[in-house]
Short mmCIF file of C-alpha atoms in Angstrom, two decimals:
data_model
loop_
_atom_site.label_atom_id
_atom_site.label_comp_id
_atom_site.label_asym_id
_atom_site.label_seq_id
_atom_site.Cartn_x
_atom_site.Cartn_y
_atom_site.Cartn_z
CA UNK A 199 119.40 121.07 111.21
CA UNK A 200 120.22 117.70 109.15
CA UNK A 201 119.15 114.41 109.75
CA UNK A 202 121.13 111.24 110.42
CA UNK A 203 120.47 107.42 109.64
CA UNK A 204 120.92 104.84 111.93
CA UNK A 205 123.35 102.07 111.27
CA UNK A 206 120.31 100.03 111.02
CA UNK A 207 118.30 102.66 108.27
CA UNK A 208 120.74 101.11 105.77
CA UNK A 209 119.13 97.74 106.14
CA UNK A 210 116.24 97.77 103.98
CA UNK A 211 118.38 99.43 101.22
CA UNK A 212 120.39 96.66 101.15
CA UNK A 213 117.85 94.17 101.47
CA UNK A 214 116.62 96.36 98.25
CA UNK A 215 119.49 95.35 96.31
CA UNK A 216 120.00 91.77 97.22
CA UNK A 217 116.18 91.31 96.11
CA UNK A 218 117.04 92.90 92.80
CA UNK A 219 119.66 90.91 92.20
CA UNK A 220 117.88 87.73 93.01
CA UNK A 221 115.03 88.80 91.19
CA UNK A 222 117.30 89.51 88.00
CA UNK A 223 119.45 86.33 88.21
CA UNK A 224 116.81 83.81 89.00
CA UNK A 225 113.62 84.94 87.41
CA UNK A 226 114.50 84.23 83.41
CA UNK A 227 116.14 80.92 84.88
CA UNK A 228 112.59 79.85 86.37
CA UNK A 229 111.17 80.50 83.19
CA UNK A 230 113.68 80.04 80.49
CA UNK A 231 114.59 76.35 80.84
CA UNK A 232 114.20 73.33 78.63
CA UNK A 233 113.29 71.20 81.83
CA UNK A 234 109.05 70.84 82.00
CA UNK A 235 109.02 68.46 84.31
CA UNK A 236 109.37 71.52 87.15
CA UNK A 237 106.38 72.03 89.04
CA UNK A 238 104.29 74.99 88.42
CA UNK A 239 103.45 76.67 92.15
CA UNK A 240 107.19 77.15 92.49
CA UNK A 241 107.83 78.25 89.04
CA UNK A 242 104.60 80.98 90.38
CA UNK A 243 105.32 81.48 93.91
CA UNK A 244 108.71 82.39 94.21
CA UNK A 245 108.49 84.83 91.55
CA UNK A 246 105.69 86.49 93.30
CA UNK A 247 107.04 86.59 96.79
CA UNK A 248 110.44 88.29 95.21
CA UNK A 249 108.53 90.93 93.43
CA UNK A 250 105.80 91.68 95.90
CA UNK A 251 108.84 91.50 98.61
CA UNK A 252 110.73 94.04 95.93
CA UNK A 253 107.50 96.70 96.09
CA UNK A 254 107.44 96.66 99.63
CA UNK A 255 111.25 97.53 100.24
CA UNK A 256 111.22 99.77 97.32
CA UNK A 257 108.53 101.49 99.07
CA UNK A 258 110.09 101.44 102.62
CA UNK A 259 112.97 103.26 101.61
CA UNK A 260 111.15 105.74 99.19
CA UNK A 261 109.27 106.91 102.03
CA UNK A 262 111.23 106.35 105.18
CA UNK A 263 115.16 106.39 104.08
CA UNK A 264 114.84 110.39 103.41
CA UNK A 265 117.24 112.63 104.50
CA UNK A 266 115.98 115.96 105.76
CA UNK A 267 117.25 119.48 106.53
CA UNK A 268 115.37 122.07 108.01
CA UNK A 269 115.84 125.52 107.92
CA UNK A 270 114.07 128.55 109.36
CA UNK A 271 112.51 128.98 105.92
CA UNK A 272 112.58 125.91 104.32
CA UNK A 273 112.38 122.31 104.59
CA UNK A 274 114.46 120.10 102.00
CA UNK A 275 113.34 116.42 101.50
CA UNK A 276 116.16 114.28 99.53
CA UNK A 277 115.03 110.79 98.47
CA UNK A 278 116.87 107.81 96.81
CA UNK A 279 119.78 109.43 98.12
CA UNK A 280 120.04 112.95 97.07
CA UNK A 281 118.63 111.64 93.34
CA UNK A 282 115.14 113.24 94.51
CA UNK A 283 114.89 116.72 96.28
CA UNK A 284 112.14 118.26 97.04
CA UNK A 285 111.71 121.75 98.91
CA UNK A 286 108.56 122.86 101.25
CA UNK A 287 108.26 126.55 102.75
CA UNK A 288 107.91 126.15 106.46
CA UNK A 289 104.43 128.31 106.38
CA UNK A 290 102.98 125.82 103.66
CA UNK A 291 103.27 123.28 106.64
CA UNK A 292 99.93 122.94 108.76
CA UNK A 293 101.38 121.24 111.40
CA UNK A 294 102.65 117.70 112.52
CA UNK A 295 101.19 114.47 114.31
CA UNK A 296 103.09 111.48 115.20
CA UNK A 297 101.83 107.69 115.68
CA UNK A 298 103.93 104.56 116.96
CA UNK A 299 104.80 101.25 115.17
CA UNK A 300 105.40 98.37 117.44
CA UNK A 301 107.07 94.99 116.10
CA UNK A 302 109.51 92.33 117.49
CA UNK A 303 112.78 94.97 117.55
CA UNK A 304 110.86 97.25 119.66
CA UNK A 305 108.90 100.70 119.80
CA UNK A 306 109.79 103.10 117.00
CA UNK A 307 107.82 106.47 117.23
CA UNK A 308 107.02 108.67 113.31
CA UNK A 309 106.28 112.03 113.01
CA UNK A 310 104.25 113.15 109.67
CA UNK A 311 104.51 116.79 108.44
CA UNK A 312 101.34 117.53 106.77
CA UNK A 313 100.64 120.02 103.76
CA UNK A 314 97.09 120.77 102.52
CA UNK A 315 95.91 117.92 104.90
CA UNK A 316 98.14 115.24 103.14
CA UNK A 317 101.85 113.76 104.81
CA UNK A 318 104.45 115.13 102.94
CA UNK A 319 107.26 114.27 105.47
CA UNK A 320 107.83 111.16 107.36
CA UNK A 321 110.42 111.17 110.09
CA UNK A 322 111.55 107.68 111.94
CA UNK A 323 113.06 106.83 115.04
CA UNK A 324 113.91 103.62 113.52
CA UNK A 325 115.64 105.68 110.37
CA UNK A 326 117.06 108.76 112.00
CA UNK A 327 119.57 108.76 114.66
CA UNK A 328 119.12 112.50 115.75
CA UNK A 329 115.14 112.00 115.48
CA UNK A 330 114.21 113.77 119.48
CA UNK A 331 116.12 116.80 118.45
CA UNK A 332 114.33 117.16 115.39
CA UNK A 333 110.89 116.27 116.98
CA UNK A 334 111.79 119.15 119.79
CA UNK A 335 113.04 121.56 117.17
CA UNK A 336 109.24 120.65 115.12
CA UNK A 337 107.33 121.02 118.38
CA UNK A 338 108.46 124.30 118.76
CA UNK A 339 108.15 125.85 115.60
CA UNK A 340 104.78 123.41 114.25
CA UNK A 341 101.21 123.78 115.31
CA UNK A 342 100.63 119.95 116.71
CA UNK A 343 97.65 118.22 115.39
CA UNK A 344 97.40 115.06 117.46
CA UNK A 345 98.16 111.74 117.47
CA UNK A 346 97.42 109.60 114.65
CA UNK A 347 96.61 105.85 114.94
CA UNK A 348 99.53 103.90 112.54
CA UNK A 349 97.48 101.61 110.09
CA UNK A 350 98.78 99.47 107.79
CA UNK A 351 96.65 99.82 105.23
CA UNK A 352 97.62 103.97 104.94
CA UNK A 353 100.80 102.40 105.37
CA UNK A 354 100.73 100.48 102.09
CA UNK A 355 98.61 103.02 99.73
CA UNK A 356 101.68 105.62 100.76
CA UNK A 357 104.23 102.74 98.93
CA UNK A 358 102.38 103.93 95.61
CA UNK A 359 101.75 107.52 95.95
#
């Protein structure tokens, strides 16, 4: 069973790029120029909000934008499409929990695999287009461990792991 993105999933990964671009076409223009007469809360601001902005998509399609199969033995993880695989034995997993985010689009429900009491999978209804089948096909073959409380702070720290 393979996941599939939403037409939507491919919005942050574009957003990715454009804020790349930006950040390497106007950055050394802020701070390469002869003219000194520029105020300095631009010349710090907008280079801030770009990069901060950058870490925060980066992160949101490191951990989100992942493309999963499961097997009845396995479960492969691809990230940064296909670049980063990474394969978990279906006994290694303890069990699943899922939490819901809730912003101005609507409802989207997650599902976390867990491993040695750490999330090693993280499966979106905003992301993946087929994500009730995969939830059903996880609830019966996945000890359920609960529902778990989204915070944005865990949210975050994940961008870095």
């Amino acid at each position: 069973m393979n996941t599939k993105f939403t037409f939507k999933a491919f919005l942050p990964a574009l957003l990715l790029i454009a804020c790349l671009y930006i950040i390497i076409s106007i950055i050394p223009g802020i701070f390469i120029t002869k003219n000194y007469n520029t105020p300095v809360f631009p010349r710090i601001f907008l280079p801030s909000i770009l990069i901060f902005s950058f870490v925060i998509l980066f992160g949101e399609v490191r951990t989100k934008f992942i493309k999963i199969t499961i097997d009845k033995d396995t479960i492969v993880v691809r990230r940064f499409f296909g670049l980063l695989t990474k394969t978990y034995k279906t006994h290694e997993i303890e069990g699943w929990k899922f939490s819901h985010l809730t912003g101005k689009g609507g409802t989207y429900e997650y599902l976390y695999l867990y491993k040695e009491g750490n999330k090693v999978v993280k499966i979106s209804q905003f992301y993946h287009k087929n994500y009730f089948q995969i939830k059903n096909y996880i609830q019966g073959n996945f000890k359920h461990l609960g529902y778990e409380k989204l915070s944005y702070t865990d949210e975050f720290i994940e961008i870095f792991k």
